[in-house]
mmCIF file of C-alpha atoms in Angstrom:
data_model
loop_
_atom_site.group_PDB
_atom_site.id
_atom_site.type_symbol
_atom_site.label_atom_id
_atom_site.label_comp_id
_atom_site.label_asym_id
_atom_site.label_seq_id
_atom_site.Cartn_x
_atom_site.Cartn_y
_atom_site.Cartn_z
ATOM 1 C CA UNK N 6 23.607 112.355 -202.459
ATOM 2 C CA UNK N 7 26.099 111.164 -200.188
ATOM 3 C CA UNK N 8 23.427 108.737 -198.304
ATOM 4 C CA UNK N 9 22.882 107.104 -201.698
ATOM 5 C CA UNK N 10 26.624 106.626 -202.186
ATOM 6 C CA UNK N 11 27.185 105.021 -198.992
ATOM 7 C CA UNK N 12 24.152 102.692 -199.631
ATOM 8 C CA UNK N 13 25.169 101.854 -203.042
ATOM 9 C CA UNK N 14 28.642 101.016 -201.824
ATOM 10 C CA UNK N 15 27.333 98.806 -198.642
ATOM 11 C CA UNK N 16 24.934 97.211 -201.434
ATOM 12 C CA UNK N 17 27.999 96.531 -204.050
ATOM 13 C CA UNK N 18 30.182 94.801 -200.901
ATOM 14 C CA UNK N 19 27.645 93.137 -200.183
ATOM 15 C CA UNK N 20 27.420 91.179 -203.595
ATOM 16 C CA UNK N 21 30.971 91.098 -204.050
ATOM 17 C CA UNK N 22 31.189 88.546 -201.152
ATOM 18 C CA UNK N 23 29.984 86.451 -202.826
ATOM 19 C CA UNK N 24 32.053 83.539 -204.494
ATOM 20 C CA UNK N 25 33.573 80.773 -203.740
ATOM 21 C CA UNK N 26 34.872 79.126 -200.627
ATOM 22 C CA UNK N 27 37.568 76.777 -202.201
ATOM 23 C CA UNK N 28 37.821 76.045 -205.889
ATOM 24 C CA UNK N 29 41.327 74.445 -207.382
ATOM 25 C CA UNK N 30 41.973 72.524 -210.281
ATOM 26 C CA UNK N 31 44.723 69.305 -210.973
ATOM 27 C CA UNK N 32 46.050 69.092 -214.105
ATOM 28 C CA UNK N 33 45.889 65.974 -216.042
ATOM 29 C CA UNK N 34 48.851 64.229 -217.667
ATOM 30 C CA UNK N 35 48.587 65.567 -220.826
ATOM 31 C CA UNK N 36 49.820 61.760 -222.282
ATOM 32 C CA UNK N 37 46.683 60.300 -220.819
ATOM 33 C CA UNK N 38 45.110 59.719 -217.661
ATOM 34 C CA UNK N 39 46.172 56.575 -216.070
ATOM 35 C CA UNK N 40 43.696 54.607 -214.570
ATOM 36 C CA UNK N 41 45.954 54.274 -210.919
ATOM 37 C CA UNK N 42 45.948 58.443 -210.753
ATOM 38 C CA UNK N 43 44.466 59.749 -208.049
ATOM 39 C CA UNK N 44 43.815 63.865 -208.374
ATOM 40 C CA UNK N 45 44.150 64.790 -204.732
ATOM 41 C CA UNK N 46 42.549 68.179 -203.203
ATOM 42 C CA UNK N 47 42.613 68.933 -199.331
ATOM 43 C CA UNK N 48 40.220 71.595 -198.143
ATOM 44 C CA UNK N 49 39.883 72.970 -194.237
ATOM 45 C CA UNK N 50 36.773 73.243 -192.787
ATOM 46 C CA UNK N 51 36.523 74.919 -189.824
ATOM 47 C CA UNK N 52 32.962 75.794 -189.403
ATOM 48 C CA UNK N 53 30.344 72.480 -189.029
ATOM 49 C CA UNK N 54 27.254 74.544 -189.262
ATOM 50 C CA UNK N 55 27.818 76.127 -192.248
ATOM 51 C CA UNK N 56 26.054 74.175 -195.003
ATOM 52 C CA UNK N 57 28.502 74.081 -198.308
ATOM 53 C CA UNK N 58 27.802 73.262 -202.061
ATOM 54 C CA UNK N 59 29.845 70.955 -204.386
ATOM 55 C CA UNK N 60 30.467 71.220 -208.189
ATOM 56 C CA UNK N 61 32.613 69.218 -210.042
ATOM 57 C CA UNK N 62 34.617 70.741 -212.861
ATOM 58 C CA UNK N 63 35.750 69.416 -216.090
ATOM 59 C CA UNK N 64 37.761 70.587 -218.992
ATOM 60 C CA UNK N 65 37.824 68.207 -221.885
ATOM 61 C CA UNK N 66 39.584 68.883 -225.355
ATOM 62 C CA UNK N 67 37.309 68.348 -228.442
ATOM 63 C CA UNK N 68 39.335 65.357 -229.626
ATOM 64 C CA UNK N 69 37.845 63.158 -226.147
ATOM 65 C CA UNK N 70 36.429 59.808 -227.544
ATOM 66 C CA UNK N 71 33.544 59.698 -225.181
ATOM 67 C CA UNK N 72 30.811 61.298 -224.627
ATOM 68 C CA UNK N 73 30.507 60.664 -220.974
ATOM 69 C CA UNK N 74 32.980 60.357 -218.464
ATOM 70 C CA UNK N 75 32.636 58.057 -215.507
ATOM 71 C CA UNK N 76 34.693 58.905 -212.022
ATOM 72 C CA UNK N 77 35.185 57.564 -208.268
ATOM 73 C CA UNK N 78 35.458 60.662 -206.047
ATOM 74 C CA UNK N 79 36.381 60.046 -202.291
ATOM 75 C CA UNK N 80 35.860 62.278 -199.628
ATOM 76 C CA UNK N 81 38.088 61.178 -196.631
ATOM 77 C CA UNK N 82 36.761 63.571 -193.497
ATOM 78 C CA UNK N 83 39.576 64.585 -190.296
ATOM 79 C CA UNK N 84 38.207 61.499 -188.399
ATOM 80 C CA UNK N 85 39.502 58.853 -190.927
ATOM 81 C CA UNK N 86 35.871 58.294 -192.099
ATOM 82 C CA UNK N 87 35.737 57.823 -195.494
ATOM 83 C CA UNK N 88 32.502 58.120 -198.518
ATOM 84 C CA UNK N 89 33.176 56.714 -201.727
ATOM 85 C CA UNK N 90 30.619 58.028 -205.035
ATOM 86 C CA UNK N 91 30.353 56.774 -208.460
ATOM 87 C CA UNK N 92 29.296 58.908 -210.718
ATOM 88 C CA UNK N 93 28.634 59.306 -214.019
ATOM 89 C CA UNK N 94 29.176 63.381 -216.125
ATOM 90 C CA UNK N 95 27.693 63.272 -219.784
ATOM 91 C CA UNK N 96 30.194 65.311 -221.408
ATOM 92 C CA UNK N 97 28.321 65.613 -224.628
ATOM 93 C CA UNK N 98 24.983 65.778 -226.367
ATOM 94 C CA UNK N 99 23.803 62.795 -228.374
ATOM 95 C CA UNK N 100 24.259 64.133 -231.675
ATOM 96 C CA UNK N 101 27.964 65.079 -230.432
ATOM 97 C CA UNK N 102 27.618 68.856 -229.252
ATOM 98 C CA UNK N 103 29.703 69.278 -226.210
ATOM 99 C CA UNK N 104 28.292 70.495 -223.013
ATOM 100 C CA UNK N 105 29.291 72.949 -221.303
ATOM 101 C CA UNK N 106 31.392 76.265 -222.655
ATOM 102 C CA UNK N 107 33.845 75.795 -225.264
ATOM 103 C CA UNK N 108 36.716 77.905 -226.740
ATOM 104 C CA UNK N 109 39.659 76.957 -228.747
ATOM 105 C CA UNK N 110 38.909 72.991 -228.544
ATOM 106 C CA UNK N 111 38.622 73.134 -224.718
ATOM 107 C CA UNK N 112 35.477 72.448 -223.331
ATOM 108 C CA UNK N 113 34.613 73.356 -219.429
ATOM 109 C CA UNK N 114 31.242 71.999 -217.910
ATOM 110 C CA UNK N 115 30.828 72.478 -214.192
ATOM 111 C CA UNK N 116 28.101 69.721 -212.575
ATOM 112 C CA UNK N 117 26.518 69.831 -208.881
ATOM 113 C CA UNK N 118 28.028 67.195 -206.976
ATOM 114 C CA UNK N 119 26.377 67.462 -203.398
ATOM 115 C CA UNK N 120 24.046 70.180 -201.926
ATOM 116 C CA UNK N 121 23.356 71.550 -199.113
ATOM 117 C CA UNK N 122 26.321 69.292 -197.370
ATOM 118 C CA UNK N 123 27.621 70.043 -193.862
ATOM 119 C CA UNK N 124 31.077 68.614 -192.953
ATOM 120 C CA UNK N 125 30.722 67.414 -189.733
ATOM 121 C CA UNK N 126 34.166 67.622 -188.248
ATOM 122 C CA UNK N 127 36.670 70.581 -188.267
ATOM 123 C CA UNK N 128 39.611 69.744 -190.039
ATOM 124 C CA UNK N 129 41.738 69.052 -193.566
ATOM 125 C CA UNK N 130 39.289 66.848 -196.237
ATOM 126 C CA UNK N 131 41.022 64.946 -198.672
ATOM 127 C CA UNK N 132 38.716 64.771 -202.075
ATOM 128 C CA UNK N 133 40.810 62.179 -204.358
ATOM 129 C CA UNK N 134 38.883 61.372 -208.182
ATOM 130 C CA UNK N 135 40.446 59.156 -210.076
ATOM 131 C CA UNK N 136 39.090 58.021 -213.580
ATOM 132 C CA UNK N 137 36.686 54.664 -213.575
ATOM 133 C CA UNK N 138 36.705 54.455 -217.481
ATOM 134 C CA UNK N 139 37.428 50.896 -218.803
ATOM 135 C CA UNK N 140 40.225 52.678 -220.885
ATOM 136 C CA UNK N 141 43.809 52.410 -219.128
ATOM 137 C CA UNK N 142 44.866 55.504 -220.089
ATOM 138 C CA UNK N 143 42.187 58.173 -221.212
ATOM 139 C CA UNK N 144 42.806 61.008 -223.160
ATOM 140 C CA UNK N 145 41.197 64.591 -223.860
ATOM 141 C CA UNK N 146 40.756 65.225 -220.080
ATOM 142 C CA UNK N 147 42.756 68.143 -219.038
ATOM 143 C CA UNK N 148 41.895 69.604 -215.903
ATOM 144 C CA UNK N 149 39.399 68.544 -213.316
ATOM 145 C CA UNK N 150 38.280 70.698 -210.768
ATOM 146 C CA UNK N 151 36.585 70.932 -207.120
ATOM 147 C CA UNK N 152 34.752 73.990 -206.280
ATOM 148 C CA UNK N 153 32.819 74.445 -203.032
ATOM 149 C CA UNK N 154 30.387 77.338 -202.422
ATOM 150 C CA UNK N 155 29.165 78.501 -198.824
ATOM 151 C CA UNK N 156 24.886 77.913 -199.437
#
């Protein structure tokens, strides 16, 4: 009985470990996000061999105009070298369902951003998104989020 106890504890620590490495979220200006605001994360890396996966995370109220959202995210590594994406999240179904999971008006959809990355230098990142709508100020965004998972 006790062998079985151990195991089953060793087994249940073992899953618990699992989760993620970094994940934070930057608040939006609830008036509108301008189209000069940069959302700024910093993450330390210390280990370059450990291969990492990248979701993006988006809350969106059910009042957002769009169906899609359109961002610039910048990854700027210890060394000063910098990668630049554009990317593109559909936010919402064609006939207007939002993606995602929804409660109260708020709508979160996490996306995979890049897999199976390895940071090559130890040191602070600096991940900055800013919004790449043709709007000037776009509302119904409220949070967006970085979350990065050990693979």
């Amino acid at each position: 009985m006790n062998k079985i106890l151990v195991i089953s504890f060793f087994a249940l620590l073992l899953t618990g470990c699992k989760g993620s490495f970094f994940e934070s979220y930057q608040k939006v200006n609830p008036s509108g996000w301008d189209k000069d605001s940069l959302l700024a994360f910093n993450v330390e890396i210390t280990d370059t061999l450990q291969a990492y996966n990248m979701y993006l995370n988006i809350r969106n109220q059910g009042s957002y105009e769009f169906s899609n959202l359109w961002l610039f995210v910048d990854i700027v590594a210890p060394d000063s070298t910098a990668l630049r994406d554009t990317i593109e999240i559909t936010l919402a179904q064609p006939d207007g369902t939002w993606l995602g999971k929804g409660t109260s008006g708020i709508y979160q959809l996490q996306l995979p951003y890049r897999k199976n990355i390895i940071f090559p230098y130890s040191g602070e990142y600096s991940i900055t998104i800013e919004q790449a709508m043709r709007s000037e100020k776009l509302e119904g965004i409220q949070n967006i989020g970085i979350k990065i998972d050990k693979n």
